[in-house]
Coordinates of N, CA, C and O in Angstrom, one line a residue:
X1 N 30.3 16.0 46.7 CA 29.1 17.1 45.5 C 28.0 15.6 45.4 O 28.4 14.8 44.9
X2 N 26.7 16.2 45.4 CA 25.8 15.2 45.2 C 25.3 15.6 43.8 O 25.0 16.9 43.5
X3 N 25.2 14.7 43.0 CA 24.7 14.6 41.6 C 23.4 14.8 41.3 O 22.7 15.8 40.7
X4 N 22.5 13.9 42.2 CA 21.2 13.9 42.0 C 20.6 14.4 43.5 O 20.2 13.2 44.0
X5 N 20.2 15.6 43.8 CA 20.0 15.4 45.3 C 18.5 15.2 45.2 O 18.1 14.9 46.6
X6 N 17.7 15.1 44.3 CA 16.4 14.8 44.5 C 16.0 13.2 44.0 O 14.8 12.8 44.1
X7 N 17.1 12.3 43.8 CA 16.8 11.1 43.6 C 17.0 10.9 42.1 O 17.3 11.9 41.2
X8 N 16.7 9.8 41.8 CA 16.5 9.4 40.4 C 15.0 9.7 39.5 O 15.0 9.8 38.5
X9 N 14.1 10.3 40.7 CA 12.7 10.6 39.9 C 12.8 11.8 38.8 O 11.9 11.3 37.6
X10 N 13.6 12.5 38.7 CA 13.5 13.5 37.7 C 13.9 13.1 36.5 O 13.8 13.4 35.5
X11 N 14.7 12.0 36.5 CA 15.0 11.2 35.2 C 14.0 10.4 34.5 O 14.1 10.3 33.3
X12 N 13.1 10.2 35.4 CA 11.9 9.4 34.5 C 11.1 10.2 33.5 O 11.2 9.6 32.4
X13 N 10.9 11.3 33.3 CA 10.2 12.2 32.7 C 11.1 12.2 31.4 O 10.7 12.3 30.1
X14 N 12.1 12.5 31.5 CA 13.2 12.6 30.3 C 13.6 11.4 29.8 O 13.7 11.5 28.5
X15 N 13.5 10.4 30.4 CA 14.0 9.0 30.0 C 12.5 8.6 29.0 O 12.7 8.2 28.0
X16 N 11.5 8.7 29.7 CA 10.3 8.3 28.7 C 10.3 9.3 27.4 O 9.6 8.8 26.5
X17 N 10.4 10.8 27.4 CA 10.2 11.6 26.4 C 11.2 11.2 25.5 O 11.0 11.3 24.1
X18 N 12.5 10.7 25.8 CA 13.5 10.0 24.8 C 13.3 8.9 23.8 O 13.5 8.9 22.9
X19 N 12.4 7.9 25.0 CA 12.2 6.6 24.2 C 10.9 7.0 23.4 O 11.0 6.4 22.2
X20 N 9.9 8.0 23.7 CA 8.9 8.3 22.7 C 9.3 8.8 21.3 O 9.0 8.4 20.2
X21 N 10.3 9.8 21.6 CA 10.9 10.6 20.6 C 11.9 9.5 19.5 O 11.5 9.4 18.3
X22 N 12.6 8.5 20.0 CA 13.0 7.7 19.3 C 12.3 6.5 18.6 O 12.4 6.2 17.6
X23 N 11.3 6.4 19.5 CA 10.0 5.4 18.8 C 9.6 6.1 17.4 O 9.2 5.7 16.2
X24 N 9.1 7.5 17.5 CA 8.9 8.1 16.3 C 9.9 8.4 15.4 O 9.1 8.4 14.1
X25 N 11.2 8.2 15.6 CA 12.0 8.3 14.4 C 11.9 6.6 13.4 O 12.4 6.8 12.4
X26 N 11.2 5.6 14.3 CA 11.1 4.3 13.6 C 10.0 4.4 12.7 O 10.0 3.5 11.6
X27 N 9.1 5.1 13.1 CA 8.0 4.9 12.0 C 8.0 5.4 10.7 O 8.7 6.4 10.3
X28 N 7.3 4.7 9.7 CA 7.5 5.1 8.2 C 6.7 6.1 7.9 O 6.8 6.3 6.5
X29 N 5.6 6.8 8.3 CA 5.1 7.8 7.8 C 3.6 7.4 7.3 O 3.0 8.5 6.7
X30 N 3.1 6.3 7.2 CA 1.7 5.9 6.6 C 0.9 5.4 7.9 O 0.2 4.6 7.4
X31 N 1.2 5.6 8.8 CA 0.3 5.0 10.2 C -0.1 6.1 11.2 O 0.0 6.0 12.0
X32 N -0.1 7.3 10.6 CA -0.5 8.1 11.6 C -2.1 8.0 12.2 O -2.3 8.1 13.2
X33 N -2.7 7.6 11.6 CA -4.2 7.1 11.9 C -5.0 6.1 11.4 O -4.6 6.0 10.2
X34 N -6.1 5.4 12.1 CA -6.7 4.5 11.0 C -8.1 5.0 10.7 O -8.8 5.6 11.5
X35 N -8.6 4.7 9.5 CA -9.7 5.2 8.7 C -10.2 3.9 8.5 O -9.8 3.1 7.9
X36 N -11.7 4.2 9.0 CA -12.8 3.1 8.4 C -13.9 3.8 7.9 O -13.9 4.9 7.7
X37 N -14.9 3.1 7.5 CA -16.1 3.4 6.7 C -16.2 3.3 5.0 O -15.3 2.9 4.4
X38 N -16.8 4.6 4.9 CA -17.1 4.4 3.0 C -15.7 5.1 2.7 O -15.5 4.9 1.3
X39 N -15.2 5.8 3.2 CA -13.7 6.6 2.8 C -12.8 5.4 2.3 O -12.2 5.7 1.7
X40 N -12.9 4.6 3.0 CA -11.8 3.3 2.7 C -12.0 3.0 1.3 O -11.0 2.7 0.4
X41 N -13.4 2.7 0.8 CA -13.4 2.4 -0.3 C -13.4 3.3 -1.8 O -12.9 2.8 -2.5
X42 N -13.5 4.5 -1.0 CA -13.0 6.0 -2.0 C -11.6 5.7 -2.2 O -10.8 5.7 -3.4
X43 N -10.6 5.8 -1.1 CA -9.4 5.8 -1.2 C -8.9 4.4 -2.0 O -8.0 4.7 -2.8
X44 N -9.2 3.1 -1.7 CA -8.7 1.8 -2.0 C -9.2 1.4 -3.4 O -8.8 0.5 -3.8
X45 N -10.4 2.2 -3.8 CA -11.3 1.4 -4.9 C -11.5 0.1 -4.9 O -11.6 -0.6 -6.0
X46 N -11.8 -0.5 -3.6 CA -12.3 -1.8 -3.3 C -12.9 -1.8 -1.9 O -12.9 -0.9 -1.2
X47 N -13.9 -2.6 -2.0 CA -15.0 -3.1 -0.8 C -14.3 -3.8 0.1 O -15.2 -4.4 1.4
X48 N -13.1 -4.8 -0.2 CA -13.0 -5.8 0.9 C -12.1 -5.4 2.2 O -11.7 -6.0 3.0
X49 N -11.4 -4.2 2.0 CA -10.7 -3.8 3.0 C -11.5 -3.2 4.3 O -12.1 -2.4 4.0
X50 N -11.3 -3.6 5.7 CA -12.1 -3.0 6.8 C -11.6 -1.6 7.5 O -12.4 -0.7 8.1
X51 N -10.5 -1.5 7.1 CA -9.8 -0.3 7.3 C -8.2 -0.1 6.6 O -8.0 -1.0 6.0
X52 N -8.0 1.5 6.9 CA -6.5 1.5 6.2 C -6.3 2.4 7.0 O -6.4 3.0 7.7
X53 N -4.8 2.4 6.9 CA -3.8 3.3 8.1 C -3.3 4.1 7.1 O -2.6 4.3 6.3
X54 N -3.7 5.7 7.4 CA -3.0 6.8 6.9 C -2.2 7.4 7.4 O -2.2 7.8 8.5
X55 N -1.3 8.1 6.4 CA -0.3 8.9 6.9 C -0.5 10.3 6.2 O -1.4 10.5 5.6
X56 N 0.5 11.2 6.3 CA 0.5 12.4 5.7 C 0.9 12.6 4.2 O 0.2 13.0 3.4
X57 N 1.5 11.5 3.7 CA 2.1 11.5 2.3 C 1.8 9.7 1.8 O 1.7 10.0 0.5
X58 N 1.1 8.9 2.6 CA 0.9 7.7 2.1 C 0.0 6.9 2.9 O -0.6 7.4 4.0
X59 N -0.3 5.7 2.5 CA -1.6 4.9 3.1 C -1.1 3.4 3.1 O -0.4 3.2 2.2
X60 N -1.3 2.8 4.0 CA -0.7 1.2 4.0 C -2.6 0.4 4.0 O -3.2 0.9 5.1
X61 N -2.6 -0.3 3.2 CA -3.7 -1.3 3.4 C -3.5 -2.6 3.9 O -2.2 -3.0 3.9
X62 N -4.3 -3.1 5.1 CA -4.1 -4.2 5.8 C -4.0 -5.5 4.9 O -4.8 -5.5 3.7
X63 N -3.5 -6.8 5.3 CA -3.6 -7.8 4.5 C -4.2 -8.9 5.9 O -4.2 -8.9 7.0
X64 N -5.1 -10.2 5.0 CA -5.6 -10.7 5.7 C -4.9 -12.0 6.2 O -4.0 -12.5 5.2
X65 N -4.4 -12.1 7.6 CA -3.9 -13.2 7.7 C -4.6 -14.6 8.4 O -5.3 -14.7 9.4
X66 N -4.8 -15.7 7.4 CA -5.3 -16.7 7.6 C -5.1 -17.6 9.1 O -6.0 -18.0 9.5
X67 N -3.7 -17.4 9.4 CA -3.3 -18.1 10.4 C -4.2 -17.7 11.9 O -4.3 -18.4 12.7
X68 N -4.3 -16.4 11.9 CA -4.8 -15.7 13.1 C -6.0 -15.3 12.8 O -6.8 -14.7 13.5
X69 N -6.6 -15.4 11.5 CA -8.1 -15.1 11.2 C -8.6 -13.6 11.4 O -9.6 -13.2 11.9
X70 N -7.6 -12.8 11.0 CA -7.9 -11.4 11.4 C -7.1 -10.5 10.2 O -6.2 -10.7 9.8
X71 N -7.5 -9.3 9.8 CA -6.9 -7.9 9.1 C -5.8 -7.3 9.9 O -6.3 -7.2 11.3
X72 N -4.6 -7.6 9.6 CA -3.5 -6.6 10.3 C -2.5 -5.6 9.5 O -2.7 -6.3 8.2
X73 N -2.3 -4.6 9.8 CA -0.9 -3.9 9.0 C -0.1 -4.0 9.7 O 0.0 -4.0 10.9
X74 N 1.1 -4.6 9.0 CA 2.7 -4.8 9.1 C 3.3 -3.7 8.8 O 3.0 -3.3 7.7
X75 N 4.6 -3.4 9.5 CA 5.5 -2.4 8.9 C 5.8 -3.1 7.5 O 6.6 -2.2 6.7
X76 N 6.1 -4.2 7.4 CA 6.8 -4.8 6.0 C 5.5 -4.8 4.9 O 6.2 -5.1 3.8
X77 N 4.4 -4.5 5.4 CA 3.4 -4.2 3.9 C 3.8 -2.8 3.4 O 4.2 -1.8 4.2
X78 N 3.9 -2.7 2.6 CA 4.1 -1.4 1.6 C 3.2 -0.1 2.0 O 2.0 -0.5 2.0
X79 N 3.8 1.2 1.6 CA 2.7 2.0 1.8 C 2.6 2.6 0.4 O 3.2 2.4 -0.7
X80 N 1.4 3.0 0.3 CA 1.1 3.5 -1.1 C 0.8 4.9 -1.2 O 0.2 5.6 -0.3
X81 N 1.7 5.9 -2.0 CA 1.4 7.2 -2.0 C 0.2 7.8 -2.3 O -0.5 7.0 -3.3
X82 N -0.5 8.8 -2.3 CA -1.8 9.4 -2.6 C -1.3 9.8 -3.9 O -2.6 10.1 -4.7
X83 N -0.3 10.0 -4.2 CA -0.2 10.5 -5.7 C -0.6 9.4 -7.0 O -1.2 9.6 -8.0
X84 N -0.7 7.9 -6.4 CA -1.4 7.1 -7.0 C -2.8 7.6 -7.4 O -3.4 7.3 -8.3
X85 N -3.4 8.0 -6.8 CA -4.8 8.5 -6.9 C -5.1 9.9 -7.4 O -6.3 10.4 -7.4
X86 N -3.8 10.9 -8.0 CA -3.6 12.1 -8.3 C -4.2 12.8 -7.2 O -5.0 14.2 -7.7
X87 N -3.8 12.6 -6.1 CA -4.2 13.5 -4.9 C -3.0 14.2 -5.0 O -1.9 13.5 -4.6
X88 N -2.7 15.4 -4.5 CA -1.8 16.1 -3.9 C -1.6 16.4 -2.3 O -2.5 16.9 -1.8
X89 N -0.4 16.4 -1.7 CA -0.2 16.6 -0.4 C -0.2 18.2 0.0 O 0.3 18.8 0.9
X90 N 0.0 18.8 -1.1 CA -0.1 20.3 -0.9 C -1.3 21.0 -0.7 O -2.5 21.0 -1.2

């Protein structure tokens, strides 16, 4: 009995799809998209941030890391819920 008559190639899409699904489970929900421009000032009420990462229920402001001299968002940074600005997800 031949288990994989076509070889192992049909397993590649299934393996990649499973890996992508598992990665999506590890995300925290406030990194759906990167927002830039004047909307950042409106959302954060500050002009120092060059961008924010927004999600469906919260957003994350970047931190400036002097050691690499750039703004970065890291998963260890906290997410700020939109309810802080009296916005609703409904």
